Tab-separated table of C-alpha atoms in Angstrom:
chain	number	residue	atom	x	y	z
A	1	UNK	CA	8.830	17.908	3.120
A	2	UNK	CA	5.471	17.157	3.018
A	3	UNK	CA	3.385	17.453	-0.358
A	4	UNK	CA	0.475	16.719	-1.520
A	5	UNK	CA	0.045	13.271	-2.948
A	6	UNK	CA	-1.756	13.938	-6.298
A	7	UNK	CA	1.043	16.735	-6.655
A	8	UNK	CA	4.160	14.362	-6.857
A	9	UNK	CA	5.330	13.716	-10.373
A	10	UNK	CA	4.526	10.087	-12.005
A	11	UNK	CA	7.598	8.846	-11.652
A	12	UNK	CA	7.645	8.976	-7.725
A	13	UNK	CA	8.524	6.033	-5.738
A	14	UNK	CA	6.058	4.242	-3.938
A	15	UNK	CA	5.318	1.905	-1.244
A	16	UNK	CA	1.974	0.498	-0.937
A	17	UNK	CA	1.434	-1.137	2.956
A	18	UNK	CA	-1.814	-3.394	2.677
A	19	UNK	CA	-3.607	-3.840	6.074
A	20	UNK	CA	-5.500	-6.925	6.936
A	21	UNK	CA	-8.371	-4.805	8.030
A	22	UNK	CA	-10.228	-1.829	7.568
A	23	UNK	CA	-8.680	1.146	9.812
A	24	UNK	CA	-11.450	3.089	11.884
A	25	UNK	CA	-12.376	6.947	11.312
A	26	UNK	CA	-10.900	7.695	14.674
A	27	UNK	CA	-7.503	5.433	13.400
A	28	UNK	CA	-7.545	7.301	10.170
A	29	UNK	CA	-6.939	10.619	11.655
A	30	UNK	CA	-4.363	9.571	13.969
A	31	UNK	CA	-2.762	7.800	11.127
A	32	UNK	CA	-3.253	10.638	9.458
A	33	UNK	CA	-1.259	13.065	11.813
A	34	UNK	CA	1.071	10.796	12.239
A	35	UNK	CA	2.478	10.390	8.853
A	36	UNK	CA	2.056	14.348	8.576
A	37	UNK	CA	4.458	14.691	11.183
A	38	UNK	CA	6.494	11.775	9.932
A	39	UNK	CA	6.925	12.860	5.974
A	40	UNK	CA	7.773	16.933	7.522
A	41	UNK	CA	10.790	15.549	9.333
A	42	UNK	CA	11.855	12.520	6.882
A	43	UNK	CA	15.104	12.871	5.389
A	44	UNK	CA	17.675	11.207	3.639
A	45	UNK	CA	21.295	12.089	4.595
A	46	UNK	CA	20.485	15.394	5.767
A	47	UNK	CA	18.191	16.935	3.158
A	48	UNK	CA	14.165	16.667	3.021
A	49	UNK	CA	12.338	14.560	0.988
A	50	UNK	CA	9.807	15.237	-0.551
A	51	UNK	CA	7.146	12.549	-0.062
A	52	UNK	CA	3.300	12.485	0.463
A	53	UNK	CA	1.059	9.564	1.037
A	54	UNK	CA	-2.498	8.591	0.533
A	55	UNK	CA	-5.209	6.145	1.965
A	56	UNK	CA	-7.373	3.902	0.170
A	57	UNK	CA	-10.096	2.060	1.015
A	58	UNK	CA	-9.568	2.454	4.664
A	59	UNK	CA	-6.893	0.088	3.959
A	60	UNK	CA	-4.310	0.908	2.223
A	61	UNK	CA	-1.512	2.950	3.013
A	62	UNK	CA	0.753	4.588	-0.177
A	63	UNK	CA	3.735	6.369	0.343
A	64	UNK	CA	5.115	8.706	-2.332
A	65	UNK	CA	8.528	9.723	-2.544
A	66	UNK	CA	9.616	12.450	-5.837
A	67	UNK	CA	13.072	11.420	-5.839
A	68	UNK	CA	13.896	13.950	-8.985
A	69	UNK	CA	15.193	16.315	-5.836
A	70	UNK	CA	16.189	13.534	-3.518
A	71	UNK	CA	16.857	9.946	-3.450
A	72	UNK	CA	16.071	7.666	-0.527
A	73	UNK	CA	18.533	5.882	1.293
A	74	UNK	CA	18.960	3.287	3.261
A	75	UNK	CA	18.571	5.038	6.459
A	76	UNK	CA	15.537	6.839	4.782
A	77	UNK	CA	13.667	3.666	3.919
A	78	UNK	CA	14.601	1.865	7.592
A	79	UNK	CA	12.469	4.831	8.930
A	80	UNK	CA	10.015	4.361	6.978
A	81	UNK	CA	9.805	0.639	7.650
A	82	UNK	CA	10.219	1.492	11.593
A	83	UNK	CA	7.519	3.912	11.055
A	84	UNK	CA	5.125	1.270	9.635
A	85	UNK	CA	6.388	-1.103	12.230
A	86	UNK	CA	5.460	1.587	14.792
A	87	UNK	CA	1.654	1.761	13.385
A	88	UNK	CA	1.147	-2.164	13.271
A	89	UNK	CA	2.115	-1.978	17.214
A	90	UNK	CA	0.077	0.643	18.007
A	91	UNK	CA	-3.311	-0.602	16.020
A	92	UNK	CA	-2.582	-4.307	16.226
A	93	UNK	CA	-2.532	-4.838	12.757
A	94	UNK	CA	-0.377	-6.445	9.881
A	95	UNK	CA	0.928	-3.722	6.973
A	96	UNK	CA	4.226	-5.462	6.045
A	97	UNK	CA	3.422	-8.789	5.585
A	98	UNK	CA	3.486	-9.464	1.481
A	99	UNK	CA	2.303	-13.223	1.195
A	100	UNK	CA	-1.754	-11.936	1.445
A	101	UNK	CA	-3.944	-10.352	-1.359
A	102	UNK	CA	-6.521	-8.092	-1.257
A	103	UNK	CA	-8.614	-8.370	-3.984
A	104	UNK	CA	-12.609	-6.689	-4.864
A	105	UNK	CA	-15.637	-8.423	-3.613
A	106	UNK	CA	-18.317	-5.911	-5.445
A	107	UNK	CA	-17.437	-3.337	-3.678
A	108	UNK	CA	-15.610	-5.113	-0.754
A	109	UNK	CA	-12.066	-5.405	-0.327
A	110	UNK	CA	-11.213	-9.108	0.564
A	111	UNK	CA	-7.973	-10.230	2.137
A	112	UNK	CA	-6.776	-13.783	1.874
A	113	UNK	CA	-3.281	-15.656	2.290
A	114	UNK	CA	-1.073	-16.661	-0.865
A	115	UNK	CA	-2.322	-19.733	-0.174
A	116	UNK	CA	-6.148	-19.158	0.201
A	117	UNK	CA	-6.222	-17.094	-2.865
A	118	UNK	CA	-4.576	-19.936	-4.917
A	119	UNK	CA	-6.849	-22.470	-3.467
A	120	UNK	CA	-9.463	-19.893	-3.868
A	121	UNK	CA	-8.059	-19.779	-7.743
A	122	UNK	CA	-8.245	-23.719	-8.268
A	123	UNK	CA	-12.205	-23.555	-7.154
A	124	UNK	CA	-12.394	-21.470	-9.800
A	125	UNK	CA	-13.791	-18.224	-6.876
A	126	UNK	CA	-11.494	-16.230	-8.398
A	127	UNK	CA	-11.587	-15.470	-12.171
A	128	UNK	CA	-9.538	-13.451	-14.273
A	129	UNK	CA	-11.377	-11.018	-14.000
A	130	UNK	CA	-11.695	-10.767	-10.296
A	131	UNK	CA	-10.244	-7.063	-9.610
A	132	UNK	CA	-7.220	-7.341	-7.522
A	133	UNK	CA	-4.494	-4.525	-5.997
A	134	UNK	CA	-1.156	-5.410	-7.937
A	135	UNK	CA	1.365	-4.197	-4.582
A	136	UNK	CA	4.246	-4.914	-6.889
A	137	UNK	CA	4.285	-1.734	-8.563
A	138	UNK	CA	7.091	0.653	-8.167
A	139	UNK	CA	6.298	4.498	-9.159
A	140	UNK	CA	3.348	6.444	-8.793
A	141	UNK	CA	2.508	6.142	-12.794
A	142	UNK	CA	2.293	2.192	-12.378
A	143	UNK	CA	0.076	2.305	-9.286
A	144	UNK	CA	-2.477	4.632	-10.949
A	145	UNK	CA	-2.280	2.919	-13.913
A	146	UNK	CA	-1.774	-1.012	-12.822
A	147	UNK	CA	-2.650	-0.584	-9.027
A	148	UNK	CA	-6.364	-2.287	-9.192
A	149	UNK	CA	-6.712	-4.417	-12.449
A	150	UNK	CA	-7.973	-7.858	-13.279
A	151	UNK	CA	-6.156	-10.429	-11.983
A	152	UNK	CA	-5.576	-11.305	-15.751
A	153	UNK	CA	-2.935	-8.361	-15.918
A	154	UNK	CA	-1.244	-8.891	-13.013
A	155	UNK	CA	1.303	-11.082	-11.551
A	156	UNK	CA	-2.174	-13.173	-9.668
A	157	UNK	CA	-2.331	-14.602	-12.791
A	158	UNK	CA	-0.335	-17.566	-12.849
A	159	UNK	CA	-2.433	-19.016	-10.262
A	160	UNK	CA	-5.523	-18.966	-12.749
């Protein structure tokens, strides 16, 4: 069942796909459409879930699931995966990969390997307050709370 995102409660689950580059106008309404049509017919062992999704920065991709009516399941979530899978095919770009960071630029969103961000770190390019997208956050609360902090408060830390 599709719902608005800014509807679903705080404690909704969430998945947060980062892209390695900015999606298009004409790829944002197809993505668009598509996950419309994907969240109306998602379920979980028969019954709907209710889910919604946004996009940020012509980047990044957040799924919402309330699970207070419905819980994922493993099925569920390998749909959603194939789903993703389906959109890095089709627009020949990376969403699941989760050893790069995306971190602000002024108003740019940057996106280095693991590795270049930690060598990025040691230069001293990055400081701690360089403004960074924390991916590791799990419910809707935490990503509009802890989603795009200084690298200070998030898990990018250690590498300061």
């Amino acid at each position: 069942m599709l719902s608005e995102f800014n509807s679903l409660p705080d404690s909704s689950r969430i998945w947060i796909y980062q892209a390695n580059r900015s999606f298009s106008e004409t790829e944002l309404s197809e993505i668009k459409l598509a996950f419309n049509e994907f969240i109306t017919e998602w379920t979980a062992h028969g019954s709907s879930l209710k889910a919604g999704y946004e996009i940020r920065y012509n980047r990044f991709i957040i799924l919402a699931l309330d699970q207070s009516q419905t819980a994922a399941s493993g099925c569920s979530i390998d749909a959603s995966v194939h789903f993703i899978q389906g959109l890095e095919k089709k627009y020949h770009v990376e969403l699941l990969d989760k050893m790069n960071v995306s971190y602000k630029q002024g108003e740019f969103v940057a996106y280095k390997s693991l590795i270049d961000f930690k060598k990025m770190a040691k230069q001293k390019a990055i400081s701690k307050n360089t403004i960074v997208f924390n991916n590791l956050v799990t419910n809707k609360g935490e990503y509009l709370e802890h989603w795009e902090v200084p690298a200070s408060e998030s898990w990018h830390s250690r590498f300061l």
